[in-house]
Short mmCIF file of C-alpha atoms in Angstrom, two decimals:
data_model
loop_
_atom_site.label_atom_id
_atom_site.label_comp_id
_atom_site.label_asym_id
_atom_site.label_seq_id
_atom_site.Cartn_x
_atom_site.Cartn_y
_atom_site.Cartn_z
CA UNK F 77 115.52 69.36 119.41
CA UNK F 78 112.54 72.14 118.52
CA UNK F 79 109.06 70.34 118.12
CA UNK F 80 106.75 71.89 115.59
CA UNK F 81 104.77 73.47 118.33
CA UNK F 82 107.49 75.27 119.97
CA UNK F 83 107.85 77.82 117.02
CA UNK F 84 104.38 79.32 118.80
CA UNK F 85 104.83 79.78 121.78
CA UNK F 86 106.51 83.02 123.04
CA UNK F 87 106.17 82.30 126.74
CA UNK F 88 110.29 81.60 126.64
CA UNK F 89 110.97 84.93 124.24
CA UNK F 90 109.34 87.67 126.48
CA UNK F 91 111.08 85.95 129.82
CA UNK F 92 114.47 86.32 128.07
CA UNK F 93 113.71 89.46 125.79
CA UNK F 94 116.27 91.41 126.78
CA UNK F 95 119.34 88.70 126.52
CA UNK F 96 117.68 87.61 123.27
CA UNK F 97 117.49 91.00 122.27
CA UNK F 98 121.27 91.81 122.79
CA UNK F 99 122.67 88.43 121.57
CA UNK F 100 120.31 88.71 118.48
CA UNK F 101 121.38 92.51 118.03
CA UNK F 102 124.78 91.40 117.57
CA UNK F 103 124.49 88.11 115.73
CA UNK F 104 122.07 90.04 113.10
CA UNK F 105 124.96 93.48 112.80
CA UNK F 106 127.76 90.57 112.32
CA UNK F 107 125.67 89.09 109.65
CA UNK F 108 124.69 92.15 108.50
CA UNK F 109 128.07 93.27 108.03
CA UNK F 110 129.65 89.86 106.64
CA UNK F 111 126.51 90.07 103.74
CA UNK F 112 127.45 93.63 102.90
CA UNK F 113 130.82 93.06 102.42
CA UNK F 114 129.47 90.26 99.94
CA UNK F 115 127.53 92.39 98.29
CA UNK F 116 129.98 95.25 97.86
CA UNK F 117 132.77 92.21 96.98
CA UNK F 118 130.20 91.13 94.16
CA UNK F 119 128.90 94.67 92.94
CA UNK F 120 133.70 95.15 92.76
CA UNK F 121 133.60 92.24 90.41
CA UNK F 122 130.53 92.35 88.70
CA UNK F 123 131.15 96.09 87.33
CA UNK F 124 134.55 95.11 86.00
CA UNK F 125 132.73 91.82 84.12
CA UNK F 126 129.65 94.05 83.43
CA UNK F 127 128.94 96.86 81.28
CA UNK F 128 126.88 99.70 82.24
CA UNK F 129 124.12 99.02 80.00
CA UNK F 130 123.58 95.61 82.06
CA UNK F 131 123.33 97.43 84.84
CA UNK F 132 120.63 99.54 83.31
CA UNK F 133 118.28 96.35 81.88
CA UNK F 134 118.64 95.08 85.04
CA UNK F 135 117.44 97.88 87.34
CA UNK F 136 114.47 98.51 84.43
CA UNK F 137 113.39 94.75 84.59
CA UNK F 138 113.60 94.75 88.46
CA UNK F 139 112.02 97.96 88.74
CA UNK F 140 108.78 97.16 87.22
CA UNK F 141 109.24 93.16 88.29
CA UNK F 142 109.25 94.50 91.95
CA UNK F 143 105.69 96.39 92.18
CA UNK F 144 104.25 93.36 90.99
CA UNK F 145 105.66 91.54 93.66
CA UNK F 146 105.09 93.64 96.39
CA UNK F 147 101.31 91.93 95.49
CA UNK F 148 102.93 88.34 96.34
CA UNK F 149 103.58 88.97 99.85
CA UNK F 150 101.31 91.74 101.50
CA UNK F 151 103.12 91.75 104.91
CA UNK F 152 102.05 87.66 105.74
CA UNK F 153 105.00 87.01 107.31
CA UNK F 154 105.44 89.86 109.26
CA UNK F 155 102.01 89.64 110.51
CA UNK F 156 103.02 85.79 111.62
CA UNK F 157 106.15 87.51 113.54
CA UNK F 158 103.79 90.27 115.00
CA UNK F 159 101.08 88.42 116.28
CA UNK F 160 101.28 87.79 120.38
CA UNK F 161 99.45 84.15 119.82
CA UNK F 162 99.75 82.19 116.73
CA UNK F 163 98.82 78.44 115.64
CA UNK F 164 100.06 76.40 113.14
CA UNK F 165 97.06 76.25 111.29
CA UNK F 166 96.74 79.97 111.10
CA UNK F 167 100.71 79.92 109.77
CA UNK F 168 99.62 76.99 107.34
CA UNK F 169 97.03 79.36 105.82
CA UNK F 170 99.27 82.43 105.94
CA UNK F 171 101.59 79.97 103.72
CA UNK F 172 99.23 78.64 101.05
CA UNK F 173 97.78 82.57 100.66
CA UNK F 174 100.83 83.59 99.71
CA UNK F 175 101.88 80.83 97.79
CA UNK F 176 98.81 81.33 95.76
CA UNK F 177 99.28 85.13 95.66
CA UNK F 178 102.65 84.47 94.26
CA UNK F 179 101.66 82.94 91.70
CA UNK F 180 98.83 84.96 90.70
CA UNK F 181 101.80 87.74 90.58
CA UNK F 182 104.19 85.69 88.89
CA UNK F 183 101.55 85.38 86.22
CA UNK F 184 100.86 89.08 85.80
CA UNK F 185 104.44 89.37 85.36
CA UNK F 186 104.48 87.22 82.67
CA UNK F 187 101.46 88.98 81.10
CA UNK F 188 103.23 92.78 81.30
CA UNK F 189 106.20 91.40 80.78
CA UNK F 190 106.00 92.69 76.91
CA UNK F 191 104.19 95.59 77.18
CA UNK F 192 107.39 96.72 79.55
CA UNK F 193 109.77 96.13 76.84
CA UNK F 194 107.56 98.04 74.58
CA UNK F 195 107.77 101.04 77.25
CA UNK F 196 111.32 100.91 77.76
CA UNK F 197 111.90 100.06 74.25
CA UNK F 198 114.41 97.37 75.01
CA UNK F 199 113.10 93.22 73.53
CA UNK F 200 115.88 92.09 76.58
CA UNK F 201 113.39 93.37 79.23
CA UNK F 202 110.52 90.94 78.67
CA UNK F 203 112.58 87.43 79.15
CA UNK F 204 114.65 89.74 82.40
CA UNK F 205 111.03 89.95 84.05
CA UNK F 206 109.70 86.63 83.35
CA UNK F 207 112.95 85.51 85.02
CA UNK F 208 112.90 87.28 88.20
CA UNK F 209 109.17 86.61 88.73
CA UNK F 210 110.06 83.46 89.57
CA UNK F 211 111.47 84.47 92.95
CA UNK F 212 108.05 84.86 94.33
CA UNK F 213 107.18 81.85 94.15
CA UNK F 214 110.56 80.86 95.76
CA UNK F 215 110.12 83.76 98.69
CA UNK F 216 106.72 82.51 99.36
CA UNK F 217 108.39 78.75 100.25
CA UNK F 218 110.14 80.03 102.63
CA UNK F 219 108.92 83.22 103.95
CA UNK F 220 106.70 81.31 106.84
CA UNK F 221 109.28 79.26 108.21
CA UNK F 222 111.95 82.53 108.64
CA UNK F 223 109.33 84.46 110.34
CA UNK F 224 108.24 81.28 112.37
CA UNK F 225 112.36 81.59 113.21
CA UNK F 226 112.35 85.56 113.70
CA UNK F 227 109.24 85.03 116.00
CA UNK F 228 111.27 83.03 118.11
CA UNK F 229 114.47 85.59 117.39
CA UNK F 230 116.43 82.79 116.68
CA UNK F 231 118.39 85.24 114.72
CA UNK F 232 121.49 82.86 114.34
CA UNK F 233 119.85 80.04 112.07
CA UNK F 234 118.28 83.06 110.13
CA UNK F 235 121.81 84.31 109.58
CA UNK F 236 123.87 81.21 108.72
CA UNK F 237 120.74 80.04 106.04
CA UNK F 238 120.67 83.51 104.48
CA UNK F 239 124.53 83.98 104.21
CA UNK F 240 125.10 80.38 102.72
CA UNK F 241 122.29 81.38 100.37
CA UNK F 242 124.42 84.78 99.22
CA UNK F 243 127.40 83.24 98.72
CA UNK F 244 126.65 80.81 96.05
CA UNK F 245 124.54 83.11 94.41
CA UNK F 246 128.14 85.33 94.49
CA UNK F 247 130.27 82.49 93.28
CA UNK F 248 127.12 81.70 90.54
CA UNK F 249 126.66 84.87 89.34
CA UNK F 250 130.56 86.12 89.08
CA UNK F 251 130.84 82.88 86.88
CA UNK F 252 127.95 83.87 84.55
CA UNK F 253 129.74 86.78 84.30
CA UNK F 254 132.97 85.49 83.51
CA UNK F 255 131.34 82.71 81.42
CA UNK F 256 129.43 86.33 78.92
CA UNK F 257 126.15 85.90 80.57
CA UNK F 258 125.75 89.77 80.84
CA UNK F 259 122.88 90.80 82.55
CA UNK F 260 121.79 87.05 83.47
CA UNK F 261 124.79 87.35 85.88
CA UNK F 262 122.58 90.10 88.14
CA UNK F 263 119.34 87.97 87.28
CA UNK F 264 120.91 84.71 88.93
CA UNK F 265 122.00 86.94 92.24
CA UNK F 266 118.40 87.67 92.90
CA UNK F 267 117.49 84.19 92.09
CA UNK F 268 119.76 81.43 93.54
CA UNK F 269 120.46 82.55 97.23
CA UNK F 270 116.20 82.38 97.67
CA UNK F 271 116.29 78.84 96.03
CA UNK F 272 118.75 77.88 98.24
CA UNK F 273 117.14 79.61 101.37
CA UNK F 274 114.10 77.53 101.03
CA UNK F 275 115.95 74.81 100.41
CA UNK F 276 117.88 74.99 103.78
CA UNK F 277 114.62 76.39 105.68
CA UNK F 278 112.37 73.54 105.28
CA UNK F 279 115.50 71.21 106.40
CA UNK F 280 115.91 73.58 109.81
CA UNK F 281 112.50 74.20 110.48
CA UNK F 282 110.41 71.50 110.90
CA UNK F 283 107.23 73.09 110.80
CA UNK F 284 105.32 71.52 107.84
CA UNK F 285 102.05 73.65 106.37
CA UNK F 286 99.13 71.61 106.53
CA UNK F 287 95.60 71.88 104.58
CA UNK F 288 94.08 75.20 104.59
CA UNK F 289 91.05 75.59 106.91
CA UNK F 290 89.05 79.13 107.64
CA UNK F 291 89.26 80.18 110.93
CA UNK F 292 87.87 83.39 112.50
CA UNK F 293 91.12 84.98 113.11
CA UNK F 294 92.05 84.73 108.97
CA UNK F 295 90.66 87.90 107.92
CA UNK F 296 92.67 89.77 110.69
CA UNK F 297 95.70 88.35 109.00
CA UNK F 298 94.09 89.70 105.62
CA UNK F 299 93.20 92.96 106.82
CA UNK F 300 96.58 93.73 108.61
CA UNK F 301 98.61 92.53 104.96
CA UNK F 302 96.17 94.97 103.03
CA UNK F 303 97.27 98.26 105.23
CA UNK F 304 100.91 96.98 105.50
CA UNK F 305 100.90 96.76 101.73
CA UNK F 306 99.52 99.67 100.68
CA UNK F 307 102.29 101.31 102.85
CA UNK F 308 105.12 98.99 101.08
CA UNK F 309 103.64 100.25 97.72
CA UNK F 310 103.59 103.86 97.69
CA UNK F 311 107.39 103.55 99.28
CA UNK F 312 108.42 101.61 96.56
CA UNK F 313 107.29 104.01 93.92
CA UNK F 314 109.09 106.45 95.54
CA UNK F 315 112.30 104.45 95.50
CA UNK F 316 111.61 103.32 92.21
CA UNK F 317 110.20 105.60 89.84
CA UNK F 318 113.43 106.92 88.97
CA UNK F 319 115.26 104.08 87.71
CA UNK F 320 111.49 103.98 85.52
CA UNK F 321 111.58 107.22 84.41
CA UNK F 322 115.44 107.18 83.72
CA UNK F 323 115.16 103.99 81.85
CA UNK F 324 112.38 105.12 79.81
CA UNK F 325 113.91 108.75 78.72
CA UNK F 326 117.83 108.01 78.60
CA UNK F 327 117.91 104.07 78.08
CA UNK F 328 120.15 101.39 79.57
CA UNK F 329 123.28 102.85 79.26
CA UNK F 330 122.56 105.76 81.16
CA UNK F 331 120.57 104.38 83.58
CA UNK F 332 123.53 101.84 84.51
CA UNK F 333 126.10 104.62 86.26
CA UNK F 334 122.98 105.74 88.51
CA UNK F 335 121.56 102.21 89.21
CA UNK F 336 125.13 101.23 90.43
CA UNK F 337 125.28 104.27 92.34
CA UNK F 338 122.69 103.98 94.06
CA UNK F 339 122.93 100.30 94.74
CA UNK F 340 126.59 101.28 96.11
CA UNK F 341 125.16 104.28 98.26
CA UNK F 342 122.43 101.61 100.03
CA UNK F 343 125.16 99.28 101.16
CA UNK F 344 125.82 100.59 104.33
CA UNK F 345 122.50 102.23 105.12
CA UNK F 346 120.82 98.17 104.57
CA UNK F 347 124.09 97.34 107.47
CA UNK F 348 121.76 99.06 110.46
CA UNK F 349 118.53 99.09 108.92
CA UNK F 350 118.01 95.29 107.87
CA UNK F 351 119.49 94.04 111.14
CA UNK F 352 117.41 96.33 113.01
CA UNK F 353 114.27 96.02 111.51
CA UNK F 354 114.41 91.98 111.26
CA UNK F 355 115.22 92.36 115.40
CA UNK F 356 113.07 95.43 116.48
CA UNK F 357 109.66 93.75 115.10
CA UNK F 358 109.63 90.75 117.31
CA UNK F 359 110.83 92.48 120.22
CA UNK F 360 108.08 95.73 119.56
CA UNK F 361 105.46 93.18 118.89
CA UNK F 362 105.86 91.68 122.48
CA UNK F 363 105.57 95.28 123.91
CA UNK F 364 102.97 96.75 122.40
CA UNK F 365 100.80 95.93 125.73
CA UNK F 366 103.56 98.29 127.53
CA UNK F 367 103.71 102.42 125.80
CA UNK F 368 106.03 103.50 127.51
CA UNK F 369 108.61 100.72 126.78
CA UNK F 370 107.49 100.59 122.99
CA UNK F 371 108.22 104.30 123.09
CA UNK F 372 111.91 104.32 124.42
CA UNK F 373 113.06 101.26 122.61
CA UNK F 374 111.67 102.45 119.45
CA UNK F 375 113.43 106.24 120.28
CA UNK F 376 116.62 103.94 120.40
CA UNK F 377 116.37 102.97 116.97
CA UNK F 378 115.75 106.34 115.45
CA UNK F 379 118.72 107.66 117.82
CA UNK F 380 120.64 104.87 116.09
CA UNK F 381 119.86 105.75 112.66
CA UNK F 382 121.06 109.00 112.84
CA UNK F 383 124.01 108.71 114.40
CA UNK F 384 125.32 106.00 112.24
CA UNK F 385 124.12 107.46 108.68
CA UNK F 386 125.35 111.17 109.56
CA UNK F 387 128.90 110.65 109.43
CA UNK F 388 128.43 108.15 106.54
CA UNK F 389 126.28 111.00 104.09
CA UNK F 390 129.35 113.65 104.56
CA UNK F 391 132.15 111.20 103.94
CA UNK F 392 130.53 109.80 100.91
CA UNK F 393 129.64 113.58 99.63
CA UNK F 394 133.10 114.19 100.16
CA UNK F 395 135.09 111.37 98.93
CA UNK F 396 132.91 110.08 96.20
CA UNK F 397 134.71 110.23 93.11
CA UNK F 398 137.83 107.93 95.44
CA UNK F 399 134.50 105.83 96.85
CA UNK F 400 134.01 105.57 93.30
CA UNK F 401 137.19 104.52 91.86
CA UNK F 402 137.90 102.30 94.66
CA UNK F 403 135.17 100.56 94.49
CA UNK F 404 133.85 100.06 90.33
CA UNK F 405 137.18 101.70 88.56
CA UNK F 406 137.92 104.35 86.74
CA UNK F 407 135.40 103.14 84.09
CA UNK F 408 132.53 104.56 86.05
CA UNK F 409 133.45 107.38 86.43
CA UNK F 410 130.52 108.95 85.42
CA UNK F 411 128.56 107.42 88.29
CA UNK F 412 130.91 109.92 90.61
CA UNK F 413 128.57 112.82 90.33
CA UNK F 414 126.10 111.07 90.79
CA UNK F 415 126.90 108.84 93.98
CA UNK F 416 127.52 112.30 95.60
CA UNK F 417 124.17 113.48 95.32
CA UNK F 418 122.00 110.99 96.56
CA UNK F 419 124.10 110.65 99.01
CA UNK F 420 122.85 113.94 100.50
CA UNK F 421 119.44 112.70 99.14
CA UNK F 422 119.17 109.47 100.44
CA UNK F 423 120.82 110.09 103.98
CA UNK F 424 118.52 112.67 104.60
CA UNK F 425 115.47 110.84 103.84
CA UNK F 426 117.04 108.18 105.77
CA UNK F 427 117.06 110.47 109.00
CA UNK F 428 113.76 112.28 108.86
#
């Protein structure tokens, strides 16, 4: 049985870092791999239920929907994950600032949620990003508690919570779609898996957030969310001022074949890089007090990287119109083209 004050410690992590680092390696690539062939199972469904303008009025509303967002988080839980010595007073104010901050952005969402439509020129886009800024709020729940678990690279609760999550919001969302809920089908795959996540988090983690108190150490937590975030937002306009700028000049329709594309293209890159990531931090943040090991395990990763997402660019350059037909149908066809390019695009960017 874990007591409240054993999701602090790290004494036990960095005497078993290794072991922990190999068993969580694997458990977090299995997961990995069972959630992307979810994801690719739903997108093969969905885009047979779905048209491609529903694709488009998605990726618009969840474009702008997710810079806003990127203000509910600012790196809190990471900074929980990275920090050698933590309390659970300094997590319980971690939790309330985002909670709060989540809310603040769920509020601007609602505010620019019509002057998006007006942008886009689409009414469906202002009710689409009201929607989905509800899953800030339901991130910030739970966000403490799975980086109170990754701290302790208890990777397999982590795994089992998030997968149970995905597949009801699969089996929820292909019945939307089924049921001519169009573009609330993608809405409710963003939505239910983090409703359920915090659900089963605050039953496996019993660490409860107490009353906020300021403590000296808070405005390290503040300062090292501010950098992380300014980071996180300049990527994400990168990644996502396309499906803007496409929305905007072509429209839904068009904007649906690239969107899927794209979506399809990141399926196997998220296999290495979301399982790696979510086990590299803790495991970096216990060696940061050692160069020379931070250097080669992080040259590891990179090493990694490339050789897994070489192979993967040139087959899917190759083979994209079969990847293509395979996967959505001869119906998106258009998206063929398309799915070839970025993969050079994307892979490259991937391995720089």
């Amino acid at each position: 049985r874990t007591n409240m004050t054993d999701y602090f410690s790290t004494k036990n992590v960095r005497s078993e870092l290794q072991s922990r680092s190999i068993k969580g390696g694997a458990i977090t690539i299995f997961a990995q791999g069972a959630r992307l062939g979810l994801q690719l199972l739903t997108v093969v469904l969905l885009a047979r239920i779905l048209v491609p303008a529903d694709f488009g009025l998605f990726a618009m509303a969840l474009a702008v929907s997710g810079i806003i967002g990127l203000l509910s988080t600012v790196g809190l839980s990471l900074y929980t994950t990275h920090k050698e010595h933590s309390t659970p007073q300094e997590s319980s104010n971690v939790f309330w600032m985002g909670l709060v901050l989540s809310g603040i952005a769920m509020a601007i969402s609602v505010a620019v949620a019509p002057f998006a439509s007006i942008f886009y020129g689409e009414p469906a886009i202002t009710p689409l990003i009201i929607a989905l800024s509800t899953s800030f709020v339901a991130q910030s729940l739970y966000s403490q508690h799975q980086a109170l678990l990754t701290r302790q690279m208890m990777f397999k609760h982590i795994a089992i919570i998030n997968l149970s999550g995905l597949v009801l919001g699969v089996l929820v969302s292909c019945t939307a779609g089924l049921l001519g809920w169009k573009y609330w089908a993608l809405v409710l795959l963003q939505i239910v898996p983090l409703v359920f996540n915090v659900i089963l988090m605050w039953i496996v983690v019993k660490w409860r957030p107490s009353r906020f108190r300021k403590q000296k150490d808070f405005r390290m937590s503040i300062e090292f969310g501010k950098n992380l975030t300014g980071f996180t937002i300049v990527n994400y306009f990168g990644r996502n001022a396309d499906n803007v700028l496409l929305g905007w000049w072509y429209g839904s329709a068009d904007l649906g074949p690239y969107a899927i594309a794209y979506k399809l293209l990141l399926a196997p890159i998220q296999l290495l890089s979301v399982p790696i990531n979510q086990m590299a931090v803790p495991v970096l943040s216990r060696l940061t007090k050692e160069p020379e090991e931070y250097r080669l395990y992080y040259a590891n990763i990179l090493s990694a990287t490339c050789l897994f997402s070489f192979p993967i660019a040139i087959l899917s350059f190759l083979m994209s119109k079969e990847i293509i037909f395979v996967f959505l149908g001869d119906q998106w066809g258009e998206a063929s083209e398309i799915f070839s390019y970025l993969a050079l695009v994307v892979y490259a960017a991937v391995t720089h």
